[in-house]
Coordinates of C-alpha atoms in Angstrom, one line a residue:
Chain A
M26 CA 0.0 0.0 0.0
S27 CA 1.9 3.1 -1.2
S28 CA -0.1 6.3 -1.3
V29 CA 1.6 9.7 -1.3
I30 CA -1.1 11.1 0.9
L31 CA -0.7 8.4 3.6
R32 CA 3.0 8.5 3.5
T33 CA 3.2 12.3 3.9
A34 CA 0.5 12.3 6.6
A35 CA 2.2 9.5 8.5
R36 CA 5.5 11.4 8.5
Y37 CA 3.7 14.3 10.3
M38 CA 1.5 12.2 12.4
M39 CA 4.1 10.0 13.9
P40 CA 5.9 12.6 16.1
L41 CA 2.5 14.0 17.1
L42 CA 1.3 10.6 18.2
L43 CA 4.5 9.9 20.1
L44 CA 4.2 13.3 21.9
F45 CA 0.6 12.5 22.7
S46 CA 1.5 9.1 24.1
V47 CA 4.0 10.7 26.4
F48 CA 1.4 13.3 27.4
L49 CA -1.0 10.5 28.3
L50 CA 1.7 8.7 30.3
W51 CA 2.4 11.9 32.2
R52 CA -1.1 12.9 33.1
G53 CA -2.1 9.3 34.0
H54 CA -1.3 9.5 37.6
H55 CA -4.2 11.8 38.5
E56 CA -6.4 11.9 35.4
P57 CA -7.5 9.5 32.7
G58 CA -4.5 8.2 30.8
G59 CA -1.4 6.3 32.0
G60 CA 1.2 3.9 30.8
F61 CA -1.2 1.4 29.2
A62 CA -3.1 4.0 27.1
G63 CA 0.2 5.8 26.3
G64 CA 1.9 2.6 25.2
L65 CA -1.1 1.7 22.9
V66 CA -0.9 5.2 21.3
A67 CA 2.8 4.9 20.8
A68 CA 2.4 1.5 19.2
T69 CA -0.2 3.0 16.7
A70 CA 2.5 5.5 15.6
F71 CA 4.8 2.7 14.5
V72 CA 1.9 0.7 13.0
L73 CA 1.1 3.8 11.0
V74 CA 4.6 3.9 9.6
A75 CA 4.3 0.2 8.9
F76 CA 1.1 0.8 6.9
S77 CA 2.6 3.6 4.8
E78 CA 6.1 2.4 4.2
G79 CA 6.2 -1.3 5.2
P80 CA 7.0 -3.1 8.5
A81 CA 10.8 -3.0 7.8
A82 CA 10.7 0.8 7.8
A83 CA 8.8 0.7 11.1
R84 CA 11.4 -1.5 12.6
R85 CA 14.2 0.8 11.4
S86 CA 12.5 3.8 13.1
L87 CA 12.8 2.2 16.5
P88 CA 16.4 2.2 17.8
I89 CA 16.0 -1.2 19.6
S90 CA 14.0 -4.3 18.7
T91 CA 10.4 -4.4 19.8
W92 CA 11.0 -7.7 21.7
T93 CA 13.7 -6.1 23.8
L94 CA 11.3 -3.4 25.0
I95 CA 9.2 -6.0 26.8
P96 CA 11.9 -7.2 29.4
I97 CA 13.1 -3.5 29.7
G98 CA 9.5 -2.4 30.6
L99 CA 8.9 -5.3 32.9
G100 CA 12.2 -4.6 34.5
L101 CA 11.4 -0.9 35.1
S102 CA 8.1 -1.8 36.7
S103 CA 9.7 -4.6 38.8
V104 CA 12.3 -2.2 40.1
S105 CA 9.7 0.4 41.1
A106 CA 7.7 -2.4 42.8
L107 CA 10.7 -3.7 44.8
L108 CA 12.4 -0.4 45.5
P109 CA 10.3 0.3 48.7
L110 CA 11.6 -3.0 50.2
L111 CA 15.0 -1.3 50.7
Q112 CA 13.3 1.2 53.0
G113 CA 11.4 -1.6 54.8
L114 CA 8.1 -0.6 53.3
P115 CA 5.7 -3.1 51.6
P116 CA 6.3 -3.6 47.8
L117 CA 4.6 -1.1 45.5
T118 CA 4.4 1.6 48.1
G119 CA 4.8 5.0 46.4
L120 CA 8.1 6.7 47.1
W121 CA 8.2 10.4 46.0
L122 CA 10.9 12.8 45.2
P123 CA 10.5 16.3 46.7
G124 CA 7.6 18.1 44.9
D125 CA 5.2 15.1 44.8
K126 CA 5.4 14.8 41.0
L127 CA 8.2 12.3 40.3
G128 CA 8.2 9.0 42.1
T129 CA 8.0 5.3 41.8
P130 CA 4.4 5.3 40.4
L131 CA 5.6 7.2 37.3
L132 CA 8.5 4.7 37.0
F133 CA 6.0 1.9 37.2
D134 CA 3.8 3.5 34.5
A135 CA 6.8 4.1 32.3
G136 CA 7.5 0.3 32.6
V137 CA 3.9 -0.4 31.6
Y138 CA 4.3 2.0 28.7
A139 CA 7.4 0.2 27.4
T140 CA 5.9 -3.3 27.9
V141 CA 2.6 -2.4 26.1
L142 CA 4.5 -0.7 23.2
G143 CA 6.8 -3.7 22.9
V144 CA 4.0 -6.3 23.0
V145 CA 1.6 -4.6 20.6
A146 CA 4.3 -3.5 18.1
S147 CA 5.9 -7.0 18.1
V148 CA 2.6 -8.8 17.5
L149 CA 1.3 -6.4 14.8
L150 CA 4.6 -6.1 13.0
A151 CA 5.1 -9.9 13.0
L152 CA 1.6 -10.3 11.6
M153 CA 2.2 -7.7 8.9
E154 CA 5.5 -9.3 7.9
E155 CA 3.8 -12.7 7.6
E156 CA 1.3 -11.1 5.3
T157 CA 3.8 -9.4 3.0
S158 CA 6.2 -12.3 2.8
Chain B
M2 CA 7.9 -8.9 55.2
S3 CA 10.7 -9.8 52.7
V4 CA 10.2 -13.4 53.6
L5 CA 6.7 -13.2 51.9
V6 CA 7.8 -11.1 48.9
A7 CA 10.9 -13.1 48.0
P8 CA 9.0 -16.2 46.6
L9 CA 7.4 -13.7 44.1
G10 CA 10.4 -11.4 43.5
I11 CA 12.9 -14.2 42.7
P12 CA 11.0 -15.9 39.8
L13 CA 10.1 -12.5 38.4
V14 CA 13.7 -11.2 38.3
T15 CA 14.9 -14.6 37.0
A16 CA 12.4 -14.5 34.2
L17 CA 13.4 -11.0 33.3
L18 CA 17.1 -11.9 33.3
A19 CA 16.5 -14.9 31.2
A20 CA 14.6 -12.8 28.7
A21 CA 17.3 -10.2 28.5
A22 CA 20.3 -12.6 28.4
P23 CA 21.5 -14.3 25.3
R24 CA 19.5 -17.2 24.1
R25 CA 22.4 -19.7 24.4
A26 CA 21.4 -22.8 26.4
G27 CA 24.4 -22.6 28.7
V28 CA 23.7 -19.0 29.9
Q29 CA 20.0 -19.7 30.1
H30 CA 20.5 -22.8 32.3
A31 CA 22.9 -20.9 34.6
I32 CA 20.2 -18.3 35.2
G33 CA 17.4 -20.8 35.5
V34 CA 19.1 -23.2 38.0
T35 CA 20.3 -20.3 40.1
G36 CA 16.9 -18.7 40.2
A37 CA 15.2 -21.9 41.0
A38 CA 17.7 -22.7 43.8
L39 CA 17.2 -19.2 45.3
L40 CA 13.4 -19.6 45.1
F41 CA 13.7 -23.0 46.9
V42 CA 15.7 -21.4 49.7
A43 CA 13.2 -18.5 50.0
A44 CA 10.3 -20.9 50.1
V45 CA 11.9 -23.0 52.8
R46 CA 12.6 -19.8 54.8
L47 CA 8.9 -18.8 54.4
L48 CA 7.7 -22.2 55.6
L49 CA 10.0 -22.1 58.7
H50 CA 8.9 -18.6 59.4
V51 CA 5.2 -19.4 59.2
H52 CA 5.7 -22.6 61.2
G53 CA 7.5 -20.7 63.9
E54 CA 5.6 -17.4 64.1
G55 CA 2.2 -18.1 62.5
V56 CA 0.3 -16.5 59.6
V57 CA 2.1 -13.6 58.0
A58 CA 0.6 -10.9 55.7
V59 CA 1.9 -7.9 53.7
Q60 CA -0.3 -5.1 52.3
M61 CA 0.8 -4.2 48.8
G62 CA 1.5 -0.5 48.4
D63 CA 0.8 0.0 52.2
W64 CA -2.9 0.2 51.5
P65 CA -4.8 -1.2 54.5
A66 CA -6.5 -4.6 54.1
P67 CA -9.9 -4.5 52.6
F68 CA -8.9 -1.8 50.1
G69 CA -5.5 -2.9 48.9
I70 CA -4.2 -6.3 47.8
T71 CA -2.9 -8.6 50.5
L72 CA -0.3 -11.2 50.3
V73 CA -0.8 -13.8 53.1
A74 CA 0.9 -17.1 53.9
D75 CA -0.6 -19.6 56.3
L76 CA 0.8 -23.1 56.7
L77 CA -1.1 -24.4 53.6
S78 CA 0.2 -21.6 51.4
A79 CA 3.7 -21.9 52.7
A80 CA 3.9 -25.7 52.4
M81 CA 2.5 -25.5 48.8
V82 CA 5.1 -22.9 47.8
A83 CA 7.9 -24.9 49.4
V84 CA 7.0 -28.2 47.6
S85 CA 6.4 -26.3 44.3
A86 CA 9.8 -24.6 44.6
A87 CA 11.4 -28.0 45.2
V88 CA 9.9 -29.6 42.1
G89 CA 10.7 -26.3 40.2
L90 CA 14.4 -26.7 41.2
A91 CA 14.3 -30.4 40.1
V92 CA 12.8 -29.5 36.7
A93 CA 15.3 -26.6 36.2
I94 CA 18.2 -29.1 36.8
Y95 CA 16.5 -31.7 34.6
A96 CA 16.1 -29.2 31.8
C97 CA 19.9 -29.0 31.4
A98 CA 19.8 -32.4 29.8
E99 CA 17.0 -31.5 27.4
P100 CA 17.9 -30.9 23.7
R101 CA 19.4 -27.4 23.2
E102 CA 16.8 -26.2 20.7
T103 CA 13.9 -27.0 23.0
I104 CA 15.4 -24.6 25.5
E105 CA 16.5 -21.9 23.1
R106 CA 13.6 -21.7 20.7
G107 CA 10.9 -21.7 23.3
S108 CA 12.6 -19.4 25.9
F109 CA 12.0 -22.3 28.3
V110 CA 13.8 -20.7 31.3
C111 CA 12.0 -17.4 31.0
F112 CA 8.5 -18.9 30.7
S113 CA 9.0 -21.6 33.3
H114 CA 9.9 -19.0 35.8
I115 CA 6.9 -16.9 34.9
L116 CA 4.9 -20.1 35.4
M117 CA 6.5 -20.4 38.9
L118 CA 5.6 -16.8 39.6
G119 CA 2.0 -17.4 38.7
V120 CA 1.9 -20.6 40.9
C121 CA 3.5 -18.9 43.9
G122 CA 1.3 -15.8 43.5
A123 CA -1.8 -17.9 43.5
F124 CA -0.7 -19.6 46.7
L125 CA 0.2 -16.4 48.4
T126 CA -2.5 -13.9 47.4
G127 CA -5.3 -13.0 49.9
D128 CA -7.5 -11.4 47.3
L129 CA -10.0 -13.1 45.0
F130 CA -9.4 -11.0 41.9
N131 CA -5.7 -11.2 42.4
L132 CA -6.0 -14.9 42.5
Y133 CA -7.7 -14.7 39.0
V134 CA -4.8 -12.6 37.8
W135 CA -2.2 -15.1 39.0
F136 CA -4.1 -17.9 37.4
E137 CA -3.9 -16.0 34.1
V138 CA -0.2 -15.4 34.5
M139 CA 0.3 -19.1 35.0
L140 CA -2.0 -20.0 32.1
L141 CA -0.4 -17.6 29.6
A142 CA 3.1 -18.9 30.5
S143 CA 1.8 -22.5 30.2
F144 CA 0.3 -21.8 26.7
V145 CA 3.6 -20.6 25.5
L146 CA 5.5 -23.5 27.0
L147 CA 3.0 -26.0 25.6
V148 CA 3.1 -24.8 22.0
A149 CA 6.7 -23.6 21.7
S150 CA 8.5 -26.6 23.2
G151 CA 6.7 -29.5 21.6
E152 CA 6.1 -30.9 18.1
R153 CA 3.4 -29.9 15.7
S154 CA 0.7 -32.0 17.4
A155 CA 1.3 -29.8 20.5
V156 CA -0.6 -27.0 18.8
T157 CA -3.7 -29.1 18.2
S158 CA -3.8 -30.3 21.8
G159 CA -3.0 -26.8 23.0
V160 CA -6.3 -25.6 21.5
A161 CA -8.4 -27.9 23.8
Y162 CA -6.3 -26.8 26.7
V163 CA -6.7 -23.1 26.0
A164 CA -10.4 -23.4 25.2
L165 CA -11.3 -25.2 28.4
N166 CA -9.1 -23.1 30.6
L167 CA -10.5 -19.9 29.2
L168 CA -14.0 -21.3 29.9
A169 CA -13.0 -22.0 33.5
S170 CA -11.5 -18.4 33.7
A171 CA -14.8 -17.0 32.5
F172 CA -16.7 -18.9 35.2
F173 CA -14.2 -17.7 37.8
L174 CA -14.7 -14.1 36.6
V175 CA -18.5 -14.4 36.8
A176 CA -18.1 -15.7 40.4
V177 CA -15.9 -12.7 41.2
G178 CA -18.4 -10.3 39.8
L179 CA -21.3 -11.9 41.7
L180 CA -19.4 -11.8 45.0
Y181 CA -18.3 -8.2 44.5
S182 CA -21.8 -7.0 43.5
Q183 CA -23.4 -8.7 46.5
L184 CA -20.8 -8.1 49.2
G185 CA -18.6 -5.2 48.0
S186 CA -15.3 -6.7 48.7
L187 CA -12.8 -9.2 47.2
N188 CA -10.3 -9.5 50.0
L189 CA -10.7 -13.1 51.1
A190 CA -10.6 -12.4 54.8
D191 CA -13.0 -9.5 54.5
L192 CA -15.3 -11.7 52.4
R193 CA -15.3 -14.3 55.1
L194 CA -16.5 -11.7 57.7
R195 CA -19.2 -10.4 55.3
L196 CA -20.4 -14.0 54.4
D197 CA -20.7 -14.7 58.1
L198 CA -23.5 -12.1 58.4
P199 CA -27.0 -13.6 58.5
G200 CA -28.3 -14.6 55.1
A201 CA -25.2 -13.6 53.2
R202 CA -23.9 -17.1 52.5
E203 CA -27.3 -18.4 51.2
A204 CA -27.4 -15.4 48.8
A205 CA -23.9 -16.2 47.6
G206 CA -24.8 -19.7 46.6
P207 CA -24.6 -19.1 42.8
A208 CA -21.1 -17.6 43.2
A209 CA -20.0 -20.6 45.2
A210 CA -21.3 -22.9 42.4
F211 CA -19.4 -20.9 39.8
L212 CA -16.3 -21.1 41.8
L213 CA -16.7 -24.9 42.2
V214 CA -17.1 -25.4 38.5
A215 CA -14.2 -23.0 37.6
F216 CA -11.7 -24.7 39.9
G217 CA -13.2 -28.1 39.1
I218 CA -12.2 -27.6 35.5
K219 CA -8.8 -26.3 36.4
A220 CA -8.1 -29.1 38.8
G221 CA -9.3 -31.7 36.3
L222 CA -12.4 -33.1 38.1
F223 CA -14.9 -35.5 36.5
P224 CA -16.5 -34.9 34.1
V225 CA -14.4 -31.9 32.9
F226 CA -10.9 -33.3 32.8
F227 CA -10.6 -34.1 29.1
W228 CA -8.2 -31.2 28.4
L229 CA -5.6 -32.7 30.7
P230 CA -4.7 -36.1 29.1
A231 CA -5.1 -34.4 25.7
S232 CA -2.4 -31.8 26.3
Y233 CA 0.1 -33.1 28.9
P234 CA 1.7 -35.9 26.8
T235 CA 2.8 -33.6 23.9
P236 CA 5.3 -31.0 25.1
A237 CA 9.0 -31.5 26.1
F238 CA 9.4 -33.7 29.2
A239 CA 10.6 -30.9 31.5
V240 CA 7.5 -28.8 30.5
S241 CA 5.0 -31.6 31.0
A242 CA 6.6 -32.5 34.3
L243 CA 6.1 -29.0 35.5
F244 CA 2.5 -29.0 34.3
A245 CA 1.9 -32.4 35.9
G246 CA 3.2 -31.3 39.2
L247 CA 1.8 -27.8 39.6
L248 CA -1.0 -26.7 37.3
T249 CA -3.9 -28.9 38.5
K250 CA -2.7 -28.5 42.1
V251 CA -3.2 -24.7 42.0
G252 CA -6.9 -25.5 41.1
V253 CA -6.9 -28.0 44.0
Y254 CA -5.4 -25.4 46.3
A255 CA -8.1 -22.8 45.2
L256 CA -10.8 -25.4 46.0
L257 CA -9.3 -26.0 49.4
R258 CA -9.1 -22.3 50.2
M259 CA -12.5 -21.3 48.9
F260 CA -14.4 -24.2 50.5
T261 CA -12.8 -23.8 53.9
L262 CA -12.4 -20.0 54.2
L263 CA -15.3 -18.6 52.3
F264 CA -17.8 -21.5 52.2
P265 CA -17.0 -23.8 55.1
D266 CA -20.4 -25.6 55.1
P267 CA -20.0 -29.1 53.8
I268 CA -21.1 -29.7 50.2
G269 CA -21.3 -33.4 51.1
G270 CA -22.8 -36.1 48.9
P271 CA -22.5 -34.6 45.4
L272 CA -18.8 -33.7 45.9
V273 CA -18.0 -37.1 47.3
A274 CA -19.7 -38.6 44.3
V275 CA -17.7 -36.4 41.9
A276 CA -14.5 -37.3 43.7
V277 CA -15.1 -41.0 43.5
A278 CA -16.1 -40.7 39.8
T279 CA -12.9 -38.8 39.2
M280 CA -10.8 -41.5 40.9
A281 CA -12.5 -44.3 39.1
T282 CA -12.6 -42.9 35.5
G283 CA -9.0 -41.7 35.8
V284 CA -7.6 -45.0 36.8
L285 CA -9.8 -47.0 34.4
A286 CA -8.8 -44.8 31.4
A287 CA -5.2 -45.1 32.4
A288 CA -5.4 -48.9 32.4
S289 CA -6.5 -48.8 28.7
Q290 CA -3.6 -46.6 27.5
S291 CA -0.3 -47.8 26.2
H292 CA 1.8 -44.7 26.0
V293 CA 3.9 -43.7 29.0
R294 CA 2.8 -40.1 29.5
R295 CA -0.8 -40.8 28.6
I296 CA -1.0 -43.4 31.4
L297 CA 0.6 -41.0 33.8
S298 CA -1.8 -38.2 32.7
F299 CA -4.9 -40.2 33.5
H300 CA -3.4 -41.0 36.8
I301 CA -3.2 -37.3 37.6
V302 CA -7.0 -37.2 37.2
S303 CA -7.4 -40.2 39.4
Q304 CA -5.2 -38.7 42.1
I305 CA -7.1 -35.4 42.0
G306 CA -10.1 -37.5 42.9
Y307 CA -8.4 -38.7 46.1
I308 CA -7.5 -35.1 47.1
V309 CA -11.0 -33.7 46.5
L310 CA -12.4 -36.7 48.4
G311 CA -10.5 -35.4 51.4
L312 CA -12.0 -32.0 51.0
A313 CA -15.5 -33.4 50.3
L314 CA -15.5 -35.3 53.6
A315 CA -15.5 -31.9 55.3
T316 CA -13.9 -33.1 58.5
S317 CA -10.6 -31.7 59.8
L318 CA -9.0 -35.1 59.3
G319 CA -10.2 -35.2 55.7
V320 CA -8.8 -31.8 54.9
A321 CA -5.5 -32.7 56.6
S322 CA -5.4 -35.9 54.5
A323 CA -6.1 -33.9 51.3
I324 CA -3.2 -31.5 52.1
F325 CA -0.8 -34.4 52.8
Y326 CA -1.9 -36.1 49.6
T327 CA -1.3 -32.9 47.6
L328 CA 2.2 -32.5 49.0
H329 CA 3.1 -36.1 48.2
H330 CA 1.4 -36.0 44.8
I331 CA 3.3 -32.9 43.5
V332 CA 6.7 -34.6 44.2
T333 CA 5.8 -38.0 43.0
K334 CA 4.0 -37.0 39.8
T335 CA 6.6 -34.6 38.7
N336 CA 9.2 -37.3 39.2
L337 CA 7.3 -39.9 37.2
F338 CA 7.0 -37.5 34.3
L339 CA 10.7 -36.7 34.5
V340 CA 11.6 -40.5 34.7
G341 CA 9.2 -41.0 31.7
G342 CA 11.5 -38.7 29.8
L343 CA 14.5 -40.9 30.7
I344 CA 12.5 -44.0 29.7
A345 CA 11.7 -42.4 26.3
R346 CA 15.4 -41.5 25.9
A347 CA 16.6 -45.0 26.9
G348 CA 14.0 -46.8 24.7
G349 CA 13.6 -44.5 21.8
G350 CA 9.9 -43.6 22.3
E351 CA 7.0 -43.7 24.7
S352 CA 4.9 -46.4 23.1
L353 CA 4.9 -49.4 25.4
A354 CA 4.9 -51.8 22.5
R355 CA 8.2 -50.5 21.2
L356 CA 10.0 -50.2 24.6
G357 CA 11.6 -53.1 26.4
G358 CA 14.6 -54.5 28.3
I359 CA 15.5 -51.4 30.3
S360 CA 15.9 -53.3 33.6
A361 CA 18.7 -55.4 32.0
R362 CA 20.5 -52.4 30.8
G363 CA 20.0 -49.7 33.4
V364 CA 19.6 -50.8 37.0
G365 CA 19.7 -47.2 38.2
L366 CA 16.9 -46.1 35.9
S367 CA 14.8 -49.0 37.0
L368 CA 15.2 -47.8 40.6
L369 CA 14.4 -44.3 39.7
F370 CA 11.1 -45.5 38.2
A371 CA 10.3 -48.0 40.9
I372 CA 10.4 -45.5 43.8
P373 CA 7.9 -43.0 42.5
A374 CA 5.8 -45.7 40.8
L375 CA 5.5 -47.7 44.0
S376 CA 4.8 -44.6 46.0
L377 CA 2.0 -43.6 43.6
A378 CA 0.5 -47.1 44.0
G379 CA 0.7 -46.8 47.8
I380 CA 3.3 -49.3 48.8
P381 CA 4.9 -48.8 52.3
P382 CA 7.1 -47.1 53.5
L383 CA 6.9 -44.6 50.6
S384 CA 4.9 -41.3 50.8
G385 CA 1.9 -42.6 48.8
F386 CA 1.2 -45.3 51.3
F387 CA 0.7 -42.8 54.1
A388 CA -1.3 -40.5 51.9
K389 CA -3.8 -43.2 51.0
L390 CA -3.8 -44.6 54.6
F391 CA -4.7 -41.2 56.1
L392 CA -7.4 -40.6 53.5
I393 CA -9.0 -44.0 53.9
R394 CA -8.9 -43.5 57.7
A395 CA -10.6 -40.1 57.3
S396 CA -13.3 -41.7 55.0
L397 CA -14.0 -44.4 57.5
Q398 CA -14.2 -41.9 60.3
A399 CA -16.7 -39.9 58.3
E400 CA -18.6 -43.1 57.6
A401 CA -18.1 -42.7 53.9
F402 CA -17.7 -46.4 53.4
V403 CA -18.3 -46.5 49.7
A404 CA -15.6 -43.8 49.2
A405 CA -13.2 -45.7 51.4
G406 CA -13.8 -48.9 49.3
A407 CA -13.3 -47.0 46.1
A408 CA -10.1 -45.5 47.4
V409 CA -8.8 -49.1 48.1
G410 CA -10.0 -50.4 44.7
V411 CA -8.5 -47.5 42.8
G412 CA -5.2 -48.0 44.6
L413 CA -5.1 -51.7 43.4
L414 CA -5.8 -50.6 39.8
T415 CA -3.0 -48.0 40.1
I416 CA -0.6 -50.9 41.0
F417 CA -1.9 -52.6 37.8
S418 CA -1.0 -49.6 35.6
M419 CA 2.4 -49.1 37.2
A420 CA 3.1 -52.8 36.8
K421 CA 2.1 -52.5 33.1
I422 CA 4.7 -49.9 32.5
W423 CA 7.2 -52.0 34.4
N424 CA 6.5 -55.2 32.5
E425 CA 6.5 -53.6 29.1
A426 CA 9.3 -51.1 29.3
F427 CA 11.6 -52.7 31.8
W428 CA 11.1 -56.4 31.9
K429 CA 10.0 -57.5 28.4
A430 CA 12.9 -58.5 26.1
A431 CA 14.5 -55.6 24.4
P432 CA 13.6 -54.8 20.8
E433 CA 16.5 -55.4 18.4
E434 CA 17.6 -51.9 17.7
A435 CA 17.8 -50.4 21.3
P436 CA 19.7 -47.1 21.3
D437 CA 22.6 -46.5 23.6
L438 CA 21.6 -45.8 27.2
R439 CA 22.7 -42.1 27.6
L440 CA 20.6 -40.2 30.1
G441 CA 22.4 -37.0 31.0
R442 CA 23.8 -36.5 34.4
A443 CA 21.7 -33.5 35.3
A444 CA 18.5 -35.4 34.5
V445 CA 19.5 -38.3 36.8
I446 CA 20.4 -36.0 39.6
A447 CA 17.0 -34.2 39.4
C448 CA 15.1 -37.5 39.4
A449 CA 17.2 -38.9 42.2
G450 CA 16.7 -35.8 44.3
L451 CA 12.9 -36.2 44.0
C452 CA 13.2 -39.9 44.8
V453 CA 15.0 -38.9 48.0
L454 CA 12.1 -36.5 48.8
T455 CA 9.5 -39.2 48.2
V456 CA 11.3 -41.6 50.5
G457 CA 11.8 -38.7 52.9
I458 CA 8.1 -37.9 53.0
G459 CA 7.4 -41.6 53.7
I460 CA 10.0 -42.0 56.5
G461 CA 9.3 -38.6 58.0
A462 CA 5.5 -39.1 57.5
E463 CA 4.9 -38.1 61.1
V464 CA 6.5 -34.7 60.6
V465 CA 4.6 -34.0 57.4
W466 CA 1.4 -35.2 58.9
E467 CA 1.8 -32.8 61.8
L468 CA 2.4 -30.0 59.3
A469 CA -0.7 -31.0 57.3
N470 CA -2.7 -31.3 60.5
D471 CA -1.7 -27.8 61.7
A472 CA -2.5 -26.4 58.3
A473 CA -5.9 -28.0 58.4
R474 CA -6.5 -26.6 61.9
Q475 CA -5.7 -23.1 60.5
L476 CA -8.2 -23.7 57.8
D477 CA -10.8 -25.0 60.2
D478 CA -10.5 -22.0 62.5
P479 CA -9.5 -18.9 60.4
Q480 CA -9.2 -16.5 63.3
E481 CA -5.4 -16.3 63.0
Y482 CA -5.7 -15.7 59.2
L483 CA -8.3 -13.0 59.7
R484 CA -6.2 -11.3 62.4
A485 CA -3.1 -11.4 60.2
V486 CA -4.9 -9.8 57.3
L487 CA -7.3 -7.4 58.9
G488 CA -5.4 -6.5 62.0
D489 CA -6.6 -6.8 65.6
G490 CA -9.9 -4.9 65.0
S491 CA -11.6 -7.9 63.4

């Protein structure tokens, strides 16, 4: 599927979608949004590239493989879950930096973001590659 | 607190490391065996802690009990985690002798530890919806292991497995929804208090029925056990041994927990009938098979019947027998599946007609098979003898004479099945082109370790029985559990 309109639009849409996904991740702690929704939106950005220029181009636009994102994301979330143990608090207790904005909940959400992006992009790109090959 | 979190943190971190590390078998096994050994140490520590100081609980995220998610370990949970970690370690060691590509292609180490995470999580959670989540974690990992490690036929049998387990999950979810809409809580301890209010337990009858069906499917009870013998004989031996030891037992654990903590009123006759039917159909179907793992799979069904019979008797003695039986069964059954792998390697297949002459060539292997097989059949002084003895005693005490008779009869038929494998694979003259007997040292160590455990449970039956009895007492009188979860205000 090679359409000039889709390709041009995708080139402008992709950074916007990625920005929007980070915005969703950021506001997720107090308002609707969060890592899961953000990760899904980020995945659609790469799927859009895959639609307009093929799955290989989508893979090139990510600096690391989509599969690697999954253990990285799970690792971030696990770290944020286990970090409170060091202070003798139950796991998953929120720890905050001064200012009450940055803390382990955001780290947890960032992990969810990376995991969801990794899973959705891996599955969709694998399916599209199977179709084109 | 860390004593309760470690059995979850260790498999999680191990799985992540295995996923991030190179796929080469050597690296993967180093991570897998280390993780499994640490989990075993953590599980034993948890058991000793709970044995010494009573029920422990941790509130996730520091949210107080009915609102947050609680992790809680009483003796039943701790004992289940300990014995699961023991077989997990044995399987991790055994896997070192599996073909390289089985391990590398399917990411065996990563997903087997996610499976262990799900199993330990299910044993340790104190929240009904969280229990559902752990079940799903366990099932997802098992789907991947089932399909990725076996041959092409594994995909076909995987479909039946997935379909029935998803159906069970749907029933479970309906029960969760019903309970939450009626009682407004999903914390197990809190649910118990709310169900004790007048009229609440009668109104929650449909939810109890849904739970019974859901966990009945997952445990492999009559008449919904068909997914089990269809799927267990196809994947790699290390995978099917892990399944055989742990998956159905999580269903059994959930039945034990739900029908002592939430719904302690005896179900009585119908459940006894189901248990006896499960015992009988399992053992009869096993007798008609002639494929090593198919025979063993049907025996799982039959043994689940014994365990549920203990629960169905609804006496303290019955529940204690069921717990003892479960602990014995996890060790013995995993070992039989692992030894089944050695038999297949020694004889070049699993079909009894093509096997033969192993006893002449491998005395050690014969012993490795004989110990768990005789234990399963209930020959003293091995663990299975005491498991059956306690259960039959409990049935007689509860005046369930038909069930006691069935337990004896099914035991005899189990001996018949084990003797059949023995006669065909070990005693019969060897076929002409028998391959060399090369078993792999790691695999032999793993099986021998579980044999020692089987003999240990038999010789130390009194200690294990005390443990099972104390666990049953805690289930019978949940005050300590409720206090640990909800604090002193309850």
